[in-house]
Coordinates of C-alpha atoms in Angstrom, one line a residue:
M1 CA 20.0 -9.3 25.7
A2 CA 21.6 -10.4 22.4
S3 CA 24.4 -12.8 22.8
S4 CA 27.2 -14.1 20.6
C5 CA 27.1 -17.8 19.9
A6 CA 30.3 -19.8 20.0
K7 CA 28.8 -22.4 17.7
K8 CA 26.5 -21.7 14.7
P9 CA 23.1 -23.3 15.0
P10 CA 22.6 -26.4 12.9
R11 CA 20.9 -25.8 9.5
V12 CA 17.3 -26.9 9.5
P13 CA 16.7 -29.6 6.9
I14 CA 14.3 -27.6 4.7
I15 CA 14.4 -30.0 1.7
A16 CA 13.1 -32.8 3.9
S17 CA 9.9 -31.0 4.7
V18 CA 9.3 -28.7 1.7
V19 CA 10.3 -30.8 -1.3
P20 CA 7.8 -33.7 -0.6
S21 CA 5.0 -31.1 -0.4
L22 CA 6.1 -29.7 -3.8
L23 CA 6.3 -33.2 -5.3
L24 CA 2.9 -34.1 -3.9
L25 CA 1.5 -30.9 -5.5
V26 CA 3.0 -31.9 -8.8
S27 CA 1.7 -35.4 -8.8
C28 CA -1.8 -34.5 -7.5
S29 CA -2.2 -31.5 -9.9
A30 CA -1.1 -33.7 -12.8
V31 CA -3.6 -36.4 -12.0
L32 CA -6.5 -34.0 -11.5
V33 CA -5.8 -32.1 -14.7
S34 CA -5.1 -35.1 -16.8
A35 CA -8.4 -36.6 -15.8
R36 CA -10.0 -33.9 -18.0
D37 CA -10.0 -34.5 -21.8
G38 CA -8.1 -32.0 -23.8
C39 CA -6.2 -30.5 -20.8
K40 CA -2.6 -31.6 -21.7
N41 CA -1.4 -28.0 -21.9
S42 CA -2.8 -27.2 -18.5
T43 CA -1.0 -30.3 -17.1
Q44 CA 2.3 -29.1 -18.6
Q45 CA 1.9 -25.6 -17.2
T46 CA 1.2 -27.1 -13.8
L47 CA 4.4 -29.2 -14.0
F48 CA 6.4 -26.3 -15.3
R49 CA 5.2 -24.1 -12.4
A50 CA 6.1 -26.8 -9.8
R51 CA 9.5 -27.3 -11.4
D52 CA 10.2 -23.6 -11.2
E53 CA 9.1 -23.5 -7.6
L54 CA 11.5 -26.4 -6.8
L55 CA 14.4 -24.7 -8.6
A56 CA 13.7 -21.5 -6.7
L57 CA 13.6 -23.3 -3.4
R58 CA 17.0 -24.9 -4.1
R59 CA 18.4 -21.4 -4.9
V60 CA 17.1 -20.0 -1.6
I61 CA 18.5 -22.9 0.4
A62 CA 21.9 -22.6 -1.4
R63 CA 22.1 -18.9 -0.5
M64 CA 21.2 -19.7 3.1
D65 CA 23.9 -22.4 3.3
R66 CA 26.5 -20.0 1.8
M67 CA 25.6 -17.2 4.2
E68 CA 26.0 -19.5 7.2
K69 CA 29.2 -21.0 5.9
D70 CA 30.7 -17.6 5.1
S71 CA 29.8 -15.9 8.4
N72 CA 32.5 -15.4 11.0
K73 CA 30.1 -14.6 13.8
T74 CA 26.5 -15.5 14.6
I75 CA 24.3 -13.5 16.9
K76 CA 21.0 -14.7 18.4
S77 CA 18.5 -11.9 18.9
P78 CA 16.1 -11.9 21.9
D79 CA 13.2 -11.9 19.4
G80 CA 14.4 -15.1 17.9
D81 CA 16.2 -13.7 14.8
I82 CA 19.6 -15.2 13.8
I83 CA 22.0 -12.7 12.4
H84 CA 25.0 -13.9 10.4
C85 CA 28.0 -11.5 10.1
V86 CA 29.1 -12.1 6.5
P87 CA 32.2 -10.6 4.9
S88 CA 30.9 -7.6 3.0
H89 CA 32.3 -8.8 -0.4
L90 CA 30.3 -12.1 0.0
Q91 CA 26.9 -10.5 0.7
P92 CA 24.0 -11.4 -1.6
A93 CA 24.4 -8.2 -3.7
F94 CA 27.5 -9.6 -5.3
D95 CA 25.6 -12.5 -6.8
H96 CA 24.4 -10.1 -9.4
P97 CA 26.1 -10.8 -12.8
Q98 CA 27.2 -7.2 -13.1
L99 CA 28.5 -7.0 -9.6
R100 CA 30.1 -10.4 -9.2
G101 CA 33.7 -10.2 -7.8
Q102 CA 33.3 -6.6 -6.7
K103 CA 33.5 -5.1 -3.2
P104 CA 31.4 -2.3 -1.6
E105 CA 32.4 1.1 -2.9
D106 CA 33.6 3.9 -0.6
E107 CA 31.1 6.2 0.9
P108 CA 30.4 9.4 -1.0
A109 CA 32.6 12.4 0.0
E110 CA 29.6 14.8 0.1
R111 CA 26.1 14.2 1.3
P112 CA 23.0 16.4 0.8
K113 CA 22.8 19.4 3.1
P114 CA 19.9 21.7 3.9
K115 CA 19.9 24.7 1.6
G116 CA 20.5 28.0 3.4
G117 CA 22.7 26.5 6.1
A118 CA 19.9 25.2 8.3
A119 CA 20.9 23.0 11.2
E120 CA 21.3 19.3 10.6
E121 CA 19.8 16.6 12.8
E122 CA 22.0 15.1 15.5
A123 CA 23.3 11.7 14.6
V124 CA 21.7 9.0 16.8
F125 CA 22.2 5.3 17.2
F126 CA 19.5 3.2 15.5
P127 CA 18.1 0.7 18.1
Q128 CA 17.2 -2.8 16.9
A129 CA 16.4 -5.9 19.0
W130 CA 19.4 -7.9 17.9
S131 CA 21.9 -5.2 19.0
D132 CA 20.2 -4.2 22.3
G133 CA 22.9 -5.8 24.3
G134 CA 25.7 -4.0 22.5
E135 CA 26.3 -6.7 19.9
R136 CA 27.6 -5.8 16.5
C137 CA 29.2 -7.5 13.6
P138 CA 33.0 -7.1 13.2
E139 CA 34.4 -4.4 10.8
G140 CA 34.5 -5.7 7.3
T141 CA 31.3 -7.7 7.7
V142 CA 27.6 -6.9 7.3
P143 CA 24.7 -8.4 9.3
V144 CA 22.4 -10.7 7.3
R145 CA 19.2 -11.8 8.9
R146 CA 18.9 -15.6 8.4
T147 CA 16.1 -17.0 6.3
T148 CA 14.5 -20.0 8.1
E149 CA 12.4 -23.0 7.1
R150 CA 9.3 -21.3 8.6
D151 CA 9.9 -18.2 6.4
L152 CA 9.8 -20.4 3.3
L153 CA 6.8 -22.4 4.5
R154 CA 4.8 -19.2 5.1
S155 CA 5.5 -17.9 1.6
S156 CA 2.9 -18.6 -1.1
S157 CA 5.7 -19.0 -3.7
A158 CA 9.4 -19.9 -3.3
R159 CA 10.0 -18.3 -6.7
R160 CA 8.7 -15.0 -5.5
F161 CA 10.0 -15.3 -1.9
G162 CA 10.9 -11.8 -0.6
M163 CA 9.1 -10.0 -3.4
K164 CA 5.9 -7.9 -3.3
P165 CA 2.8 -9.4 -5.0
R166 CA 2.5 -8.4 -8.6
A167 CA -0.7 -6.5 -7.8
S168 CA 1.3 -4.1 -5.6
N169 CA 1.7 -0.6 -7.0
V170 CA 2.2 3.0 -6.1
R171 CA -0.9 4.3 -7.9
R172 CA -2.8 6.6 -5.6
D173 CA -6.0 5.1 -7.0
S174 CA -5.6 1.5 -5.8
T175 CA -9.3 0.8 -5.4
N176 CA -9.1 -2.5 -7.2
S177 CA -5.7 -3.8 -6.2
G178 CA -6.3 -4.5 -2.5
H179 CA -3.5 -2.1 -1.7
E180 CA -4.6 1.1 0.1
H181 CA -2.6 4.2 0.7
A182 CA -2.6 7.4 2.6
V183 CA 0.3 9.4 1.2
G184 CA 1.9 12.8 0.4
Y185 CA 3.6 13.1 -2.9
V186 CA 5.4 15.5 -5.2
T187 CA 5.7 15.0 -8.9
G188 CA 6.6 16.6 -12.2
D189 CA 10.1 17.6 -11.5
Q190 CA 13.6 16.1 -11.4
F191 CA 14.3 14.7 -7.9
Y192 CA 17.6 13.3 -6.7
G193 CA 16.4 12.0 -3.4
A194 CA 14.0 12.4 -0.4
K195 CA 14.2 12.7 3.3
A196 CA 11.7 12.6 6.2
S197 CA 11.3 11.5 9.9
L198 CA 8.5 9.1 10.7
N199 CA 7.4 7.6 14.0
V200 CA 7.4 3.8 14.4
W201 CA 4.4 1.8 15.7
S202 CA 3.5 -1.8 16.4
A203 CA 0.6 -1.7 13.9
K204 CA -1.8 -4.7 14.3
V205 CA -2.1 -6.8 11.1
A206 CA -5.2 -8.9 11.0
S207 CA -4.2 -11.6 8.5
P208 CA -0.9 -13.4 7.7
T209 CA -1.4 -12.4 4.0
E210 CA -1.6 -8.7 4.8
F211 CA 1.0 -6.1 5.8
S212 CA 1.1 -2.6 7.1
L213 CA 4.0 -0.3 6.2
S214 CA 5.2 3.3 6.3
Q215 CA 7.9 4.4 3.9
I216 CA 9.5 6.7 1.3
W217 CA 9.1 5.8 -2.4
V218 CA 11.5 7.3 -4.9
I219 CA 9.9 6.7 -8.3
S220 CA 10.6 7.1 -12.0
G221 CA 9.0 5.8 -15.2
S222 CA 5.4 5.3 -16.0
F223 CA 2.9 3.2 -14.0
G224 CA 3.2 0.4 -16.6
N225 CA 5.8 -2.4 -16.6
D226 CA 8.7 0.0 -16.7
L227 CA 8.2 1.5 -13.3
N228 CA 11.4 2.0 -11.2
T229 CA 11.1 2.4 -7.5
I230 CA 13.4 2.6 -4.4
E231 CA 11.8 2.2 -1.1
A232 CA 12.7 2.2 2.6
G233 CA 10.8 2.4 5.9
W234 CA 9.3 0.2 8.5
Q235 CA 6.7 -2.6 8.1
V236 CA 4.8 -5.2 9.9
S237 CA 4.5 -8.4 7.8
P238 CA 3.6 -11.7 9.5
E239 CA 4.1 -13.6 6.2
L240 CA 7.6 -12.3 5.5
Y241 CA 8.9 -12.2 9.1
G242 CA 6.7 -14.6 11.1
D243 CA 5.7 -12.0 13.8
N244 CA 4.0 -8.6 14.3
N245 CA 7.2 -6.6 15.1
P246 CA 7.8 -3.4 13.1
R247 CA 10.9 -4.0 11.0
F248 CA 13.3 -1.8 9.1
F249 CA 13.1 -2.7 5.4
T250 CA 14.3 -1.8 1.9
Y251 CA 12.8 -2.6 -1.5
W252 CA 13.5 -1.9 -5.2
T253 CA 12.1 -2.9 -8.6
T254 CA 12.7 -1.9 -12.2
D255 CA 9.6 -3.5 -13.8
A256 CA 6.7 -2.6 -11.5
Y257 CA 7.2 -5.5 -9.2
Q258 CA 7.0 -8.1 -11.9
E259 CA 10.3 -10.0 -11.9
T260 CA 13.0 -7.7 -10.5
G261 CA 13.8 -6.6 -7.0
C262 CA 13.0 -7.7 -3.5
Y263 CA 12.8 -6.9 0.1
N264 CA 16.0 -6.4 2.1
L265 CA 18.8 -8.8 1.0
H266 CA 16.6 -11.6 -0.3
C267 CA 18.1 -11.1 -3.8
S268 CA 21.2 -9.5 -5.4
G269 CA 21.0 -5.8 -5.7
F270 CA 21.2 -3.6 -2.6
V271 CA 24.8 -3.3 -1.3
Q272 CA 25.1 -3.0 2.5
T273 CA 28.0 -1.1 3.9
N274 CA 27.0 -0.8 7.6
N275 CA 28.0 -3.5 10.2
R276 CA 25.6 -2.2 13.0
I277 CA 22.2 -2.1 11.2
A278 CA 20.4 -5.3 10.1
I279 CA 18.0 -4.9 7.3
G280 CA 14.8 -6.8 8.1
A281 CA 15.5 -6.8 11.9
A282 CA 13.0 -5.5 14.4
I283 CA 13.0 -1.9 15.5
S284 CA 12.9 -1.4 19.3
P285 CA 11.6 0.7 21.1
T286 CA 8.4 1.9 19.3
S287 CA 6.0 4.7 19.8
V288 CA 3.4 4.5 22.6
Y289 CA -0.1 5.9 22.4
N290 CA -0.3 8.9 24.7
G291 CA 3.3 8.3 25.6
R292 CA 6.8 8.6 24.2
Q293 CA 7.2 8.9 20.5
F294 CA 10.1 7.2 18.7
D295 CA 10.8 8.2 15.1
I296 CA 13.5 7.4 12.5
S297 CA 14.9 9.7 9.9
L298 CA 15.5 8.3 6.4
L299 CA 17.4 9.9 3.6
I300 CA 17.6 8.4 0.1
W301 CA 19.8 10.3 -2.4
K302 CA 21.7 9.9 -5.6
D303 CA 25.4 10.4 -5.4
P304 CA 26.2 12.9 -8.2
R305 CA 29.7 11.5 -8.6
R306 CA 29.1 7.8 -9.1
G307 CA 25.3 7.7 -9.6
H308 CA 24.4 5.2 -6.9
W309 CA 21.3 5.7 -4.7
W310 CA 22.4 5.7 -1.0
L311 CA 20.4 5.1 2.1
Q312 CA 21.2 7.0 5.3
L313 CA 19.7 7.1 8.8
G314 CA 19.4 10.6 10.2
S315 CA 22.5 12.6 9.6
G316 CA 24.8 9.8 10.5
A317 CA 25.0 6.1 9.5
L318 CA 25.0 5.1 5.8
V319 CA 23.3 1.8 5.4
G320 CA 24.3 1.1 1.9
Y321 CA 23.4 1.8 -1.7
W322 CA 21.4 0.6 -4.7
P323 CA 23.9 0.5 -7.7
S324 CA 22.9 2.7 -10.6
L325 CA 23.2 -0.2 -13.0
L326 CA 20.1 -1.8 -11.5
F327 CA 17.9 0.8 -13.0
T328 CA 16.7 2.2 -16.2
H329 CA 14.7 5.4 -15.5
L330 CA 16.2 5.9 -12.1
G331 CA 19.6 5.8 -13.7
E332 CA 19.2 9.5 -14.2
H333 CA 16.8 10.9 -11.6
A334 CA 13.3 10.4 -10.1
N335 CA 10.2 12.2 -11.3
M336 CA 8.1 11.5 -8.3
V337 CA 8.6 11.1 -4.6
Q338 CA 6.0 9.7 -2.2
F339 CA 5.8 9.5 1.6
G340 CA 3.2 7.7 3.7
G341 CA 1.5 4.4 4.6
E342 CA 0.2 1.4 2.7
V343 CA -1.8 -1.7 3.8
V344 CA -3.1 -4.8 2.1
N345 CA -6.9 -5.3 2.4
S346 CA -7.8 -8.9 1.6
R347 CA -11.4 -8.3 2.8
P348 CA -11.6 -11.2 5.2
S349 CA -15.2 -12.5 5.6
G350 CA -16.2 -10.0 2.9
S351 CA -15.7 -6.9 4.9
H352 CA -12.8 -4.4 5.1
T353 CA -9.8 -5.6 7.1
P354 CA -9.1 -4.2 10.6
T355 CA -5.4 -4.1 9.8
Q356 CA -4.0 -0.8 11.1
M357 CA -2.1 1.8 9.2
G358 CA 0.4 3.8 11.3
S359 CA -0.7 3.9 14.9
G360 CA -4.2 2.6 14.1
H361 CA -5.7 6.0 14.9
F362 CA -7.0 8.8 12.6
P363 CA -4.9 11.9 11.8
R364 CA -7.3 14.2 13.7
E365 CA -6.0 12.7 17.0
G366 CA -2.7 14.5 16.4
F367 CA 0.6 14.2 18.2
N368 CA 1.2 11.3 20.7
R369 CA -1.7 9.4 19.1
A370 CA -1.5 9.4 15.3
A371 CA 1.4 8.4 13.0
Y372 CA 3.3 11.2 11.3
F373 CA 5.9 12.2 8.8
R374 CA 7.8 15.4 9.6
N375 CA 10.5 17.5 7.9
V376 CA 9.4 16.2 4.5
Q377 CA 12.1 17.2 2.0
V378 CA 13.5 16.4 -1.4
V379 CA 17.0 16.5 -2.9
D380 CA 17.4 18.9 -5.7
W381 CA 19.8 19.1 -8.7
D382 CA 22.7 20.6 -6.7
N383 CA 22.6 18.0 -3.9
S384 CA 20.7 20.2 -1.5
L385 CA 17.8 19.3 0.8
V386 CA 14.8 21.6 0.2
P387 CA 11.2 21.4 1.5
A388 CA 8.9 19.3 -0.5
A389 CA 7.0 22.1 -2.2
A390 CA 3.4 21.6 -3.3
L391 CA 3.1 18.4 -1.4
R392 CA -0.2 16.8 -2.3
L393 CA -2.0 14.6 0.3
V394 CA -4.4 11.8 -0.7
A395 CA -6.1 8.9 1.0
D396 CA -7.6 6.1 -1.2
H397 CA -10.3 5.4 1.5
P398 CA -10.4 8.2 4.0
G399 CA -13.1 6.4 6.1
C400 CA -10.5 3.7 6.7
Y401 CA -7.2 5.5 6.7
G402 CA -7.0 9.3 6.6
I403 CA -4.3 12.0 6.1
Q404 CA -4.0 15.7 7.0
G405 CA -1.0 18.0 7.0
G406 CA 0.4 21.3 7.7
Y407 CA 3.6 23.4 8.2
N408 CA 5.4 24.8 11.2
R409 CA 9.0 26.0 11.9
A410 CA 9.9 23.0 14.0
W411 CA 8.5 20.3 11.7
G412 CA 8.6 22.0 8.3
N413 CA 6.2 20.2 6.0
Y414 CA 4.4 17.4 7.9
F415 CA 1.3 15.2 7.9
Y416 CA -0.5 12.8 10.2
Y417 CA -1.9 9.7 8.5
G418 CA -3.4 6.3 9.2
G419 CA -6.4 4.7 10.8
P420 CA -7.9 1.5 12.2
G421 CA -9.3 0.0 8.9
R422 CA -12.7 -1.5 9.5
N423 CA -15.1 0.8 11.5
V424 CA -18.6 2.2 11.0
H425 CA -17.3 4.5 8.3
C426 CA -15.3 1.7 6.6
P427 CA -17.5 -1.4 6.4

């Protein structure tokens, strides 16, 4: 059961353990490179990189200190997470130069509705481990998952902490990137949002450097350096979170994952408005093979009045919004929407990873066994939810992770996807 702590836990002395390692890296790299004739430029580049890492580390630590200082309640989750309840106007989003000094905006007066008067989903509470015991942050605050020393030490780069690797992309042909997909997508039109329900699984991830996720992508721009994306779903990422729990996450970028955007609240950008949902916290319960299925419904849409992109769970709770000023192409609309799974295949020992996508079982096994997306919809020009017409299904490596779909009255457009990774058909 989650419990409220009377005293905040002491801050871990991160600098004491991390900085000496960086300084050792600087000195050792400089000596090794300087030993080679004509390598002064390489030495300087090494020193510049180490300096950038140190500055980035200090920024992360300063943000951690501030979140702890500003919080008016601290909750310890049974899974080990520390949740700080931070006044909403002091959350990381408002470190952004164009948002500094602002407060979260009011919720939109109108939300997307099914076209033709179809019934809406019933609003349900979103269960997370930290709030299992009935805990919540006070009104006027938002829950911020605390970044720990271990989080930083697991990261390959302090400067890119909380960011996807640059190799990450949403190309459906990801053969050479190490990122493999099984997705349904629509393209070639003007889209103002997307919605779907997807079941949550405790996918097994084989290596700390790999992840498995299931999400919605809202995309605009080319697949070059001007790509804009908004993303939300669940993921298992040992490097980012330190465990194998499926966690609720968000992401955004305006330059194809190069220098902008981040997961969750690790940088300024996404503005959270909900005091009961912690982004980056574990989802509990999860689906059980041959047992009860647990799914979440996600809706991302562009408010026609103010232009911000909002995130909603089911037909109920609004989580927050991505301000329109963050984006270039998504400042107007999306030209592609994608649904499905993604894994990182680092090819340990020279063979395909056994990291699972979805449930770890192939689509042919169907309900209660395979992962699914159901009621796959898009938001059209008049703020209406409509079925995702002409949904295309594609798997990069169908012997490793597959996808197959269909339509029925209860689920609308749907598909099953995923697989076990390495097997006799995926060496």
